[in-house]
Tab-separated table of C-alpha atoms and ligand atoms in Angstrom:
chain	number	residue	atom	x	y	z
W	249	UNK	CA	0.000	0.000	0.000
W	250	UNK	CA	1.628	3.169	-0.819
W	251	UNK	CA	2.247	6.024	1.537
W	252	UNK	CA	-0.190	8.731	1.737
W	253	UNK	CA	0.833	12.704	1.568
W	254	UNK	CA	0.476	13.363	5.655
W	255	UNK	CA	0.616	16.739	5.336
W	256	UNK	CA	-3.208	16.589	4.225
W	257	UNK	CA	-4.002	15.382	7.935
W	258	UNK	CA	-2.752	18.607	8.794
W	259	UNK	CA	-5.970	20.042	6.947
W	260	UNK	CA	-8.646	21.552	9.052
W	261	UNK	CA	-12.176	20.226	8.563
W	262	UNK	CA	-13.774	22.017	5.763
W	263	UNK	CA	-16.377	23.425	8.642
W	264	UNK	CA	-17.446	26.329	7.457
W	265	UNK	CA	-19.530	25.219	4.665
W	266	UNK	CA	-20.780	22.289	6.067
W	267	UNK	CA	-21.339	24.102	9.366
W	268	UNK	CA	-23.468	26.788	7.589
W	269	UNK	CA	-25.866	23.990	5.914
W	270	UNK	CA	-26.291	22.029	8.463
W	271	UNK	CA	-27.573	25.395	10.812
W	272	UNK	CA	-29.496	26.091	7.563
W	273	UNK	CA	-31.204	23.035	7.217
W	274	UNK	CA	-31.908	22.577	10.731
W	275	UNK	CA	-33.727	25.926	10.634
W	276	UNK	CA	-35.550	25.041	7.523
W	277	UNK	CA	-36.403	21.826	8.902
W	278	UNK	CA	-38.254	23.364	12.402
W	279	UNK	CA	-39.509	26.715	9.926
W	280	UNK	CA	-40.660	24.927	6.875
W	281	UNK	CA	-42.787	28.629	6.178
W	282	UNK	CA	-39.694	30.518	6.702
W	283	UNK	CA	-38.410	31.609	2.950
W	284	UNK	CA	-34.678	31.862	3.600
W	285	UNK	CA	-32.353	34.424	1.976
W	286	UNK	CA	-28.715	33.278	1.253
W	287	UNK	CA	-26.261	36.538	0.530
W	288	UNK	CA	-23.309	34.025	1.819
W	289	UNK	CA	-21.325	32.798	-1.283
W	290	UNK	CA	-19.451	34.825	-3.485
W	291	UNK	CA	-21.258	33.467	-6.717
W	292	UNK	CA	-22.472	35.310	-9.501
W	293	UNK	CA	-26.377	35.750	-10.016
W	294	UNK	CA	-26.797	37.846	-13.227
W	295	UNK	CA	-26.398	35.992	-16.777
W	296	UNK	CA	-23.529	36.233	-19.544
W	297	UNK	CA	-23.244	39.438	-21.203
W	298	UNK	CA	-24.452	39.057	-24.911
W	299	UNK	CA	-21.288	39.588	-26.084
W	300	UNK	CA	-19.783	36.674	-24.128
W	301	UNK	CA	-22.494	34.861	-24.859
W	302	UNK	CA	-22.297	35.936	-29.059
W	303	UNK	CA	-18.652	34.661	-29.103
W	304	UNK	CA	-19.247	31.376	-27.358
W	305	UNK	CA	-22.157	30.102	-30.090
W	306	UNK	CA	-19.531	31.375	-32.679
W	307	UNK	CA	-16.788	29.632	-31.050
W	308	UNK	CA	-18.905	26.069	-30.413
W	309	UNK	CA	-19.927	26.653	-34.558
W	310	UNK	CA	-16.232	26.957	-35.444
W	311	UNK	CA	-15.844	23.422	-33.572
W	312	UNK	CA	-19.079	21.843	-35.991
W	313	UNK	CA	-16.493	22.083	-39.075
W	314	UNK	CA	-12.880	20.427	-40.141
W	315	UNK	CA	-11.362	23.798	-40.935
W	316	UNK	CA	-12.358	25.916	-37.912
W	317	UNK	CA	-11.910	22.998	-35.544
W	318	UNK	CA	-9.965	23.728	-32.688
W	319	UNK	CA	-7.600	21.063	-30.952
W	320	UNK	CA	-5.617	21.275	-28.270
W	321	UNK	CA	-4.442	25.158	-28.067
W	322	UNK	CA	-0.659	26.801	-26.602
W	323	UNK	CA	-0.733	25.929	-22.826
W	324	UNK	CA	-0.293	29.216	-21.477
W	325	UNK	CA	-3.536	30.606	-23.696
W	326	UNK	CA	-3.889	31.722	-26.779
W	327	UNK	CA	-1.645	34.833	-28.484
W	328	UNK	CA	-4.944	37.245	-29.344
W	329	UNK	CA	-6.320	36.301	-25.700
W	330	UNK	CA	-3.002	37.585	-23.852
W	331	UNK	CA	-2.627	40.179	-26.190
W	332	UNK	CA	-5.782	42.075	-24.736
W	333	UNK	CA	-4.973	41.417	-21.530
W	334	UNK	CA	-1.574	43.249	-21.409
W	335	UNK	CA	-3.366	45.766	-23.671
W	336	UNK	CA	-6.397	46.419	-21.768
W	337	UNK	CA	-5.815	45.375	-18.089
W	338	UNK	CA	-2.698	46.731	-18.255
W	339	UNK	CA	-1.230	49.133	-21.290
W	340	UNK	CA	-4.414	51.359	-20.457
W	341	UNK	CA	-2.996	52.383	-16.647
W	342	UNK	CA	0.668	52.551	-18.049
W	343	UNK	CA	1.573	50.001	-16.737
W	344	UNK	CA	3.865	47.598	-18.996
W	345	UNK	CA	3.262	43.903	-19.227
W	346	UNK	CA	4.756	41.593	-22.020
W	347	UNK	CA	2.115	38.771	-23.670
W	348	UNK	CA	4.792	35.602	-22.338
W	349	UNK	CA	4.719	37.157	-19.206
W	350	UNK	CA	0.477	36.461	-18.841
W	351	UNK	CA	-0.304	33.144	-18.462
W	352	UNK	CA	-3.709	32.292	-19.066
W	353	UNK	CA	-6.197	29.295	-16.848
W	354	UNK	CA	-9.305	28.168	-15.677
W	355	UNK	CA	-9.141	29.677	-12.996
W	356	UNK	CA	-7.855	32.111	-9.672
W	357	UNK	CA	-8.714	29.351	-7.394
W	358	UNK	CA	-6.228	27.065	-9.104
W	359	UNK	CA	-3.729	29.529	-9.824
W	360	UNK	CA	-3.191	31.097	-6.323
W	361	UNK	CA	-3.397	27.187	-5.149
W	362	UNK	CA	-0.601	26.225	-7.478
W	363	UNK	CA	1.568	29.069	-7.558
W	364	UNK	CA	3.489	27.898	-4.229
W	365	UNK	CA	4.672	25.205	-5.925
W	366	UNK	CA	7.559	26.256	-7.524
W	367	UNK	CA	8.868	27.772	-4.425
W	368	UNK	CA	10.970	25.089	-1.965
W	369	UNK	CA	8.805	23.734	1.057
W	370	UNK	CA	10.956	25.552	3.655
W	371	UNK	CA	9.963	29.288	2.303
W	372	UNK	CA	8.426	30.998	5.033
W	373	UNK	CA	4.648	32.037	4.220
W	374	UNK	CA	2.944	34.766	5.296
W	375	UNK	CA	-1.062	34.802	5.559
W	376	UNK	CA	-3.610	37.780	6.479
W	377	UNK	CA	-5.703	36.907	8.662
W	378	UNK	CA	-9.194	36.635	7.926
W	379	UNK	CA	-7.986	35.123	4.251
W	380	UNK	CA	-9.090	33.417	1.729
W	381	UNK	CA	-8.705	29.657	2.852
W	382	UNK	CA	-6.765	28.305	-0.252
W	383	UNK	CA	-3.984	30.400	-0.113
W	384	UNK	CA	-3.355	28.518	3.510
W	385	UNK	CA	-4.876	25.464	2.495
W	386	UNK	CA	-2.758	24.711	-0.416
W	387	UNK	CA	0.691	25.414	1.286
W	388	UNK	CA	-0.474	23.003	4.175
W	389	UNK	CA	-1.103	20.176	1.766
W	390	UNK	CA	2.785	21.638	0.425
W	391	UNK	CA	4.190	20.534	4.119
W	392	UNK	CA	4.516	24.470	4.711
W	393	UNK	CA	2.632	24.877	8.100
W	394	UNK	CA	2.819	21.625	10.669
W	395	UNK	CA	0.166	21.236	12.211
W	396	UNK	CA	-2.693	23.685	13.396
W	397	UNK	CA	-2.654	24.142	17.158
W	398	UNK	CA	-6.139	24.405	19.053
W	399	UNK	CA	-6.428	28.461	18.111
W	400	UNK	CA	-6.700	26.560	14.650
W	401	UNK	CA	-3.337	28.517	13.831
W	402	UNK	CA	-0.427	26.875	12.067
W	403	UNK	CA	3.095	27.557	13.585
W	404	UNK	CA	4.596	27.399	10.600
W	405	UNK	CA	2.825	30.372	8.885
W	406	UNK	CA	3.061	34.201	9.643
W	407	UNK	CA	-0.677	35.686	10.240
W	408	UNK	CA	-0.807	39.292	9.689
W	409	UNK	CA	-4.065	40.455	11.635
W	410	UNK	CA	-6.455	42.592	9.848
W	411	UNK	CA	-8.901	44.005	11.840
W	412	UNK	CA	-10.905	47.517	12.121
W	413	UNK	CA	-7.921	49.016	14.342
W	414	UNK	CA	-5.343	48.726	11.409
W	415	UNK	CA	-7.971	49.608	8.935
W	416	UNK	CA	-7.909	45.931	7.358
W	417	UNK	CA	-4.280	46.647	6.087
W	418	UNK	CA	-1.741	44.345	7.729
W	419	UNK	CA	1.410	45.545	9.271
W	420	UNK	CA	4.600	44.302	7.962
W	421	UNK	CA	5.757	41.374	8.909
W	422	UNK	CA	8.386	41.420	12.113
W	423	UNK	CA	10.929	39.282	10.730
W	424	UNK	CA	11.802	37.647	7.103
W	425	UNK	CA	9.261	35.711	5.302
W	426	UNK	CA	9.648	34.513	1.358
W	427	UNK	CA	6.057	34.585	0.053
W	428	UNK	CA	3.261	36.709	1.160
W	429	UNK	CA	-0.139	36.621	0.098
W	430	UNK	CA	-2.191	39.845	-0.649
W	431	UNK	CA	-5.298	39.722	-1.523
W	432	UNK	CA	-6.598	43.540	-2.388
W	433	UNK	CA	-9.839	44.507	-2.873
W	434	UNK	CA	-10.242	41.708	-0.377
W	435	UNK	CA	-12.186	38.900	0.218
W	436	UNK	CA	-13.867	38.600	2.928
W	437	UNK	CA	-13.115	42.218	4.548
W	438	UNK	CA	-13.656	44.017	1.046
W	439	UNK	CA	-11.113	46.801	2.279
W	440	UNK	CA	-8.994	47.983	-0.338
W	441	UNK	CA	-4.900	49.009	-0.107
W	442	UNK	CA	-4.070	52.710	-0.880
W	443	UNK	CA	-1.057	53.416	-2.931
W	444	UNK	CA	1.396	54.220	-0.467
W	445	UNK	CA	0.091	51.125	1.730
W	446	UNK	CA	1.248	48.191	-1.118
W	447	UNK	CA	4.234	50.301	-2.067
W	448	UNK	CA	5.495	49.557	1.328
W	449	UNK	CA	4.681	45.967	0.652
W	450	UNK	CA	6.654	45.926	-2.244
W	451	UNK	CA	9.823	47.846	-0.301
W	452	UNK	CA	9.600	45.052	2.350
W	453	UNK	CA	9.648	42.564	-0.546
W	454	UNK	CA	12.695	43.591	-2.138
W	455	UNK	CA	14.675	44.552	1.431
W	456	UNK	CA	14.089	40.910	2.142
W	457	UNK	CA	13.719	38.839	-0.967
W	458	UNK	CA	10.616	37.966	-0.747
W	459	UNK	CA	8.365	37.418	-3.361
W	460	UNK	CA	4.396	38.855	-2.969
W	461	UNK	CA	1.448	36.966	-4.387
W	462	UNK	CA	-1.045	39.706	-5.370
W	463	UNK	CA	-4.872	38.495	-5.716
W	464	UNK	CA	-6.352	40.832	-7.590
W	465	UNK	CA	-9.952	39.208	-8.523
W	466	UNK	CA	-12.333	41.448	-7.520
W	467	UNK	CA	-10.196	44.395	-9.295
W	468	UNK	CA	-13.006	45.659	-11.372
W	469	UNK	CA	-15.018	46.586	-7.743
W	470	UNK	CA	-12.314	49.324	-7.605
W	471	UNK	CA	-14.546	53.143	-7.830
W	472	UNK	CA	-11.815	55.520	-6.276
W	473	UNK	CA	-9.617	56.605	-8.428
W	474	UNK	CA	-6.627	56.566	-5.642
W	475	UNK	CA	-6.568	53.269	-4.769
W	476	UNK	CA	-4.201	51.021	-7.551
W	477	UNK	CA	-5.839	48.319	-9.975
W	478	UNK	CA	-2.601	46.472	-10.177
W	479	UNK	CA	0.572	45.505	-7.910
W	480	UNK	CA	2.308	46.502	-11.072
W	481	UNK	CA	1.591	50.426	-10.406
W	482	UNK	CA	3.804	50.266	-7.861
W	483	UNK	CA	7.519	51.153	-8.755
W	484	UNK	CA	9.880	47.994	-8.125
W	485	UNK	CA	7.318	45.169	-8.682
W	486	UNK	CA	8.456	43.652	-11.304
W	487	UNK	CA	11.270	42.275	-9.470
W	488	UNK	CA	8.701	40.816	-6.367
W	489	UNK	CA	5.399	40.609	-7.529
W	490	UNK	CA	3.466	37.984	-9.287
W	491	UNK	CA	-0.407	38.768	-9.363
W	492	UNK	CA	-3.704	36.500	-10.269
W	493	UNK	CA	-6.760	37.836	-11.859
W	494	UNK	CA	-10.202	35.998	-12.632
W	495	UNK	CA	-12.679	36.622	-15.229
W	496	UNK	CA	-15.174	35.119	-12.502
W	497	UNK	CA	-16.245	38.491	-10.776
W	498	UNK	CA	-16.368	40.799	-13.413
W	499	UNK	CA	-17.914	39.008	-16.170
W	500	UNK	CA	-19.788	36.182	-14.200
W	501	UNK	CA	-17.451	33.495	-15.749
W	502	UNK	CA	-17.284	31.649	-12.394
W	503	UNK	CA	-19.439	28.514	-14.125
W	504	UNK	CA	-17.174	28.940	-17.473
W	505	UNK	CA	-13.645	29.623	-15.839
W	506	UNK	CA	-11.058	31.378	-17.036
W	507	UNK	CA	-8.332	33.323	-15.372
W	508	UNK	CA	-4.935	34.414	-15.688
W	509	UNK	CA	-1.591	34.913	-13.806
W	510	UNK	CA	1.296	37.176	-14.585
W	511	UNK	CA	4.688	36.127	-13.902
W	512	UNK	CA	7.449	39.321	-14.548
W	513	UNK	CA	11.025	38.151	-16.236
W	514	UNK	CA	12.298	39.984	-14.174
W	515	UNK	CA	10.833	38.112	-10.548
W	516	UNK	CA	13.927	35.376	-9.790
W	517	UNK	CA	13.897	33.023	-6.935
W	518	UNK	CA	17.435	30.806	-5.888
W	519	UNK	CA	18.882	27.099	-5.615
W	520	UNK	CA	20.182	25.991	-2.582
W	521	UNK	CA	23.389	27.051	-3.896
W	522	UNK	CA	22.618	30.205	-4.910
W	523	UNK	CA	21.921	30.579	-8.169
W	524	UNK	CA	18.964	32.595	-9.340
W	525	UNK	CA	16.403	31.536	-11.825
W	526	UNK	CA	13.646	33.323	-13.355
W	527	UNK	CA	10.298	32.198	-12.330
W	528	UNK	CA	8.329	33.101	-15.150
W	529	UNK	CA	10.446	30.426	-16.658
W	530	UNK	CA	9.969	27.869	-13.909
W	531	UNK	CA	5.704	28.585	-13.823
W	532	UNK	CA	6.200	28.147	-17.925
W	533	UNK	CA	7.463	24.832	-17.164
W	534	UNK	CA	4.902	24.047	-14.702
W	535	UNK	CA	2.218	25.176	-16.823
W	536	UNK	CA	3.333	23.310	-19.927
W	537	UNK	CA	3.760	20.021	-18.210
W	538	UNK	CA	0.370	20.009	-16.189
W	539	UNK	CA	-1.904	21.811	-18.239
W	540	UNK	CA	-3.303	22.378	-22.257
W	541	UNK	CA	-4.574	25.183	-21.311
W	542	UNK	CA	-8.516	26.329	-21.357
W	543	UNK	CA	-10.970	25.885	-23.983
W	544	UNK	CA	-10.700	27.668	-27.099
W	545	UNK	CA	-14.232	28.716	-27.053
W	546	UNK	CA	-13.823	29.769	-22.900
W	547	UNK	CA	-11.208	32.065	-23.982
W	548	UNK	CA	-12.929	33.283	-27.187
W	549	UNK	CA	-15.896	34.107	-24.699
W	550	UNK	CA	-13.011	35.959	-22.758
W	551	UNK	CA	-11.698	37.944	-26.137
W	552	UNK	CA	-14.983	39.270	-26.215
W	553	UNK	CA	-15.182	41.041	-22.871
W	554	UNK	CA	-12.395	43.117	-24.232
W	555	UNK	CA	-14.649	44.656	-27.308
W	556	UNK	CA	-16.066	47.617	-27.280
W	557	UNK	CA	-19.726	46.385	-26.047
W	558	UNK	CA	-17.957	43.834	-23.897
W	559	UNK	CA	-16.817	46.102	-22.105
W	560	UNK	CA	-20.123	48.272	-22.083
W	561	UNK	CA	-21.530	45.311	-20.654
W	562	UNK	CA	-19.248	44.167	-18.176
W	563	UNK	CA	-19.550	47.194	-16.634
W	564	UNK	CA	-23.221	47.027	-16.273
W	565	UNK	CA	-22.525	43.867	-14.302
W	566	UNK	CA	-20.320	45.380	-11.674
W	567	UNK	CA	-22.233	48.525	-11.449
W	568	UNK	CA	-25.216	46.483	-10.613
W	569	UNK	CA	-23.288	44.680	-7.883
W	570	UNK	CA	-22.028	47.502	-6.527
W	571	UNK	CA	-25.420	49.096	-5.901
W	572	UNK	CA	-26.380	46.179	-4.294
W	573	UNK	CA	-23.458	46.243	-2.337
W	574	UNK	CA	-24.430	50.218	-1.623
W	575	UNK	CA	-27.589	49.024	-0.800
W	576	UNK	CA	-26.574	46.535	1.950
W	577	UNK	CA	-23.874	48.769	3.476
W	578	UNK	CA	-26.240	52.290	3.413
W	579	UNK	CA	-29.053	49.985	4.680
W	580	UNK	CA	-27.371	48.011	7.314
W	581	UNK	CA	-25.582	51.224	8.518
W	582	UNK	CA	-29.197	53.167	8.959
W	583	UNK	CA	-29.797	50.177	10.888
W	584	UNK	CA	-27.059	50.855	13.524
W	585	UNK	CA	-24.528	48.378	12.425
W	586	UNK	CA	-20.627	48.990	12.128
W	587	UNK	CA	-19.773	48.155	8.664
W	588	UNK	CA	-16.623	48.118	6.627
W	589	UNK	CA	-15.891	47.236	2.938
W	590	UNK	CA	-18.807	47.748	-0.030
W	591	UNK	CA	-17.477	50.376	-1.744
W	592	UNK	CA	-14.497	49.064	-3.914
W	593	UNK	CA	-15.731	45.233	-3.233
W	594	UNK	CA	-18.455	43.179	-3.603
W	595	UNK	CA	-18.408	42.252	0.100
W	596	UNK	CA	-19.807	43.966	2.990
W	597	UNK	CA	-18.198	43.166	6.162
W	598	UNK	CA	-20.098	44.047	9.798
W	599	UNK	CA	-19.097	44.411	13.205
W	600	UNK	CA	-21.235	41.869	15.161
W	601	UNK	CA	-23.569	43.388	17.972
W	602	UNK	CA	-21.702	44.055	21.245
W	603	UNK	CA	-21.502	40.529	22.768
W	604	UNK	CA	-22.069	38.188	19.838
W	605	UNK	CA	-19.489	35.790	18.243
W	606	UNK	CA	-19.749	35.154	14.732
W	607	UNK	CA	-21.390	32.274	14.820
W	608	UNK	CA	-24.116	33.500	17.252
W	609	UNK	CA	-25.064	36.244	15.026
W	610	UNK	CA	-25.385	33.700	12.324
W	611	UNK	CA	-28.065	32.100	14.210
W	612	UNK	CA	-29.709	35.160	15.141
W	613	UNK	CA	-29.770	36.572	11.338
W	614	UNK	CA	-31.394	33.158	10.533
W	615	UNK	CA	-33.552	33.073	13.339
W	616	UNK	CA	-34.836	36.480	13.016
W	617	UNK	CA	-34.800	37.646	9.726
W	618	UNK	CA	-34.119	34.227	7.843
W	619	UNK	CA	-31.209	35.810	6.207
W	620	UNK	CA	-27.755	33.570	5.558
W	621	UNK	CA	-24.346	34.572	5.715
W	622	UNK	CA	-20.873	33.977	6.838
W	623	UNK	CA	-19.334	34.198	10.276
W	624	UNK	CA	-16.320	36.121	9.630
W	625	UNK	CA	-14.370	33.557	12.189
W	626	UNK	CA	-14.686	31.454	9.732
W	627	UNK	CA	-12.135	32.878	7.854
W	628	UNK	CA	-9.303	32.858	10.622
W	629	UNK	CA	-9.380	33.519	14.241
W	630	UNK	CA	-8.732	37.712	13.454
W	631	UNK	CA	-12.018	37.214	11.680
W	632	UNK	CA	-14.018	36.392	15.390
W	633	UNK	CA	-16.824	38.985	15.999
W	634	UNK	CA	-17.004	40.107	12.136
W	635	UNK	CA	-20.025	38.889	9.513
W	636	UNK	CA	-20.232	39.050	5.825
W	637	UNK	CA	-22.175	39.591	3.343
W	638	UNK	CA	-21.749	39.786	-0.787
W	639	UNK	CA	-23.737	42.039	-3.151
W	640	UNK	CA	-24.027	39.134	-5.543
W	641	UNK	CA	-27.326	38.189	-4.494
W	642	UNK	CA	-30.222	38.984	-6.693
W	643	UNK	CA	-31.905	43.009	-6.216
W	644	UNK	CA	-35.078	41.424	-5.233
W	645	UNK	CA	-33.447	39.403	-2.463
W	646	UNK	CA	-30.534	41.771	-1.284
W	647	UNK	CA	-33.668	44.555	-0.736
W	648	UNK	CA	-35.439	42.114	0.779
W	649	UNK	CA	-32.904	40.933	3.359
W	650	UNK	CA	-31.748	44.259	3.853
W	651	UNK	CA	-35.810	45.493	4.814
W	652	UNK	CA	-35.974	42.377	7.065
W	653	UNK	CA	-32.925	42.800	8.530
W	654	UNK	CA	-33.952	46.702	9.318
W	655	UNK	CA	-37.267	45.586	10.691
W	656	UNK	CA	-36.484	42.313	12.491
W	657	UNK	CA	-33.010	42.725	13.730
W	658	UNK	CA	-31.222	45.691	15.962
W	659	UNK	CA	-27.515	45.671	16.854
G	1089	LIG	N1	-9.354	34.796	-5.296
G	1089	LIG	C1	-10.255	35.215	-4.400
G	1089	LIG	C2	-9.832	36.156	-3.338
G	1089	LIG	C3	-11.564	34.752	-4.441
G	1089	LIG	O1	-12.449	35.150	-3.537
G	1089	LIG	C4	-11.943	33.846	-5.457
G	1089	LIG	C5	-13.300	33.293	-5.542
G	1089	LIG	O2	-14.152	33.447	-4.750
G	1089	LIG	C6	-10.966	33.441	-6.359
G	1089	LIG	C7	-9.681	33.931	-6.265
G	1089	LIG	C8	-11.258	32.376	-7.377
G	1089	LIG	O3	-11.787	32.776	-8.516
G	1089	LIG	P1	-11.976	31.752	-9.713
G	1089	LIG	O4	-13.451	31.616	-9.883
G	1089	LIG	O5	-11.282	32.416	-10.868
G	1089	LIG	O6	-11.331	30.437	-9.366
């Protein structure tokens, strides 16, 4: 019988999820009447654009003949699909990055899961706490972190706290670490990092060597014109950033998946001898050897977000979020909560009344106004006493929740 990978006992129990269903269902189960709201996940509720939508029918018709057929495509994406990107995500801020340097996938979730692994299993990592649970996840099943000790922490991580007194932005870390994890707008706090903030990030980076991996999904949530769309804004990145973006958020692609990752020439990590290596070459090689890359007609649907009405359209998506995000954090905050985030994310994030954990307020929003969300301690320990909620709910229900929650519920 072959050995198993033991660093996946050092995995907590996916909890949260199951945690939140089985409250739900209970609840259902005693309230079969009750007509329960869920503004917990971060899916997408509003359809494909019709231009994403146009260019997948094309795309499926090109597959229906022998000369359009499309077989297996470059492994890092295709040329036109890249070529927007840098264009578009990129060219149109100033900021410079070169079509090898994008590599394209099917998905954030994989790529800020995978990234770590062309990095040796004794680089320190550093984590904010509340995070986003692969980043952590993925570098425990790496044999990064031991195991967790009863505060569910990992000794061999770095948390950097983020909580209302440091205005959701971490301090610097107190020692050396080799990979930190950024995450900006963020999910689950949906604060946002000024300027000056992630250009000390990027100074700490290249004082110690360290390289920073920049989540950037929920980029197109950004409204003030202060706050940077890209790590690459920042002078010195190139050298220590590599950052992730998703096509899930902004144009609802989180059933079709697509994402991509960029990887600077001119970021370099070292052997144990000390010799330095590019890793955009080392994540080329990774790429190629695991993956073919996404479907043609996934990343056609992609191309066409970058048109003219794509664009139109996309927008209309995230403006519709974000006025259901304005709607939760105006009506929540008329209602006498403390609440953070909603204005450059699709996430609202709420002080719990004076004396309730997380997961008691969860019970009392079901209870009371039969609304779902998530306990914010379920996204690390710094998350205890926090709640949140996403704006990608349908208008009907957010208003809904929001007029229940007003009525039924008082901090
Ligand atoms: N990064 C963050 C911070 C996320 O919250 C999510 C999804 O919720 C992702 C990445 C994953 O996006 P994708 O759908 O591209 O895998």
């Amino acid at each position: 019988m072959p050995r198993i990978n033991e660093h996946y006992l050092n995995l907590k129990a996916s909890y949260l999820f199951a945690e939140i269903k089985r409250r739900t269902q209970a609840f259902r189960e005693a309230h079969p009447e009750a007509r329960i709201i869920t503004l917990g996940i971060g899916d997408v509720t509003l359809p494909l654009s019709p231009a994403v939508v146009g260019a997948l029918e094309e795309a499926a018709r090109e597959q229906a003949r022998a000369e359009t057929l499309k077989g297996y495509g470059p492994y890092v994406g295709y040329e036109w699909l890249r070529a927007d990107i840098a264009a578009h995500d990129f060219g149109v801020r100033g900021v410079s990055v070169a079509v090898d340097e994008i590599f394209v996938s099917d998905g954030g979730k994989s790529d800020s899961a995978n990234i770590q692994e062309i990095f040796a299993t004794d680089c320190v990592v550093a984590l904010m706490d509340p995070v986003y649970p692969v980043y952590a996840d993925s570098n425990v099943m790496a044999g990064r972190s031991g195991p967790a000790d009863e505060s569910e922490r990992y000794a061999g991580f770095v948390y950097l706290p983020c909580t209302a007194d440091n205005g959701f932005l971490p301090a610097l870390p107190a020692g050396h670490v080799d990979l930190i994890y950024l995450c900006y707008p963020n999910n689950p706090t949906g604060a946002v990092m000024t300027r000056e903030a992630l250009a000390r990030w990027v100074e700490y980076a290249r004082a110690h060597d360290a390289i920073i991996l920049y989540d950037a999904a929920y980029e197109a949530y950004i409204r003030d014109p202060e706050i940077p769309h890209s790590i690459y804004e920042i002078e010195g990145a190139r050298e220590v950033a590599i950052e992730s973006r998703s096509f899930s958020k902004n144009a609802g692609f989180t059933g079709l998946r697509l994402a991509y990752t960029v990887v600077p020439k001119e970021a370099r990590g070292q052997t144990r001898g000390g010799k330095t290596l590019g890793l955009n070459e080392l994540w080329l090689r990774r790429v190629s050897t695991k993956s073919n890359g996404p479907p043609y007609v996934v990343q056609k649907a992609a191309a066409a977000v970058y048109t003219p009405d794509g664009q139109k359209q996309v927008r209309a998506l995230v403006d519709h979020y974000m006025e259901s995000a304005r709607i939760i954090r105006e009506g929540l905050r008329a209602a006498g909560f403390t609440v953070y985030g909603g204005s450059n994310a699709p996430y609202i994030w709420l002080r719990t009344p004076a004396g309730l954990s997380s997961w008691d307020f969860f019970d009392r929003l079901l209870a009371e106004a039969h609304v779902v969300g998530m306990p914010g301690s379920g996204f690390g320990p710094s998350g205890e006493g926090y709640f949140r909620l996403t704006a990608f709910g349908s208008r009907a229900e957010t208003e809904d929740a929001i007029d229940r929650i007003r009525t039924r519920l008082r901090p």
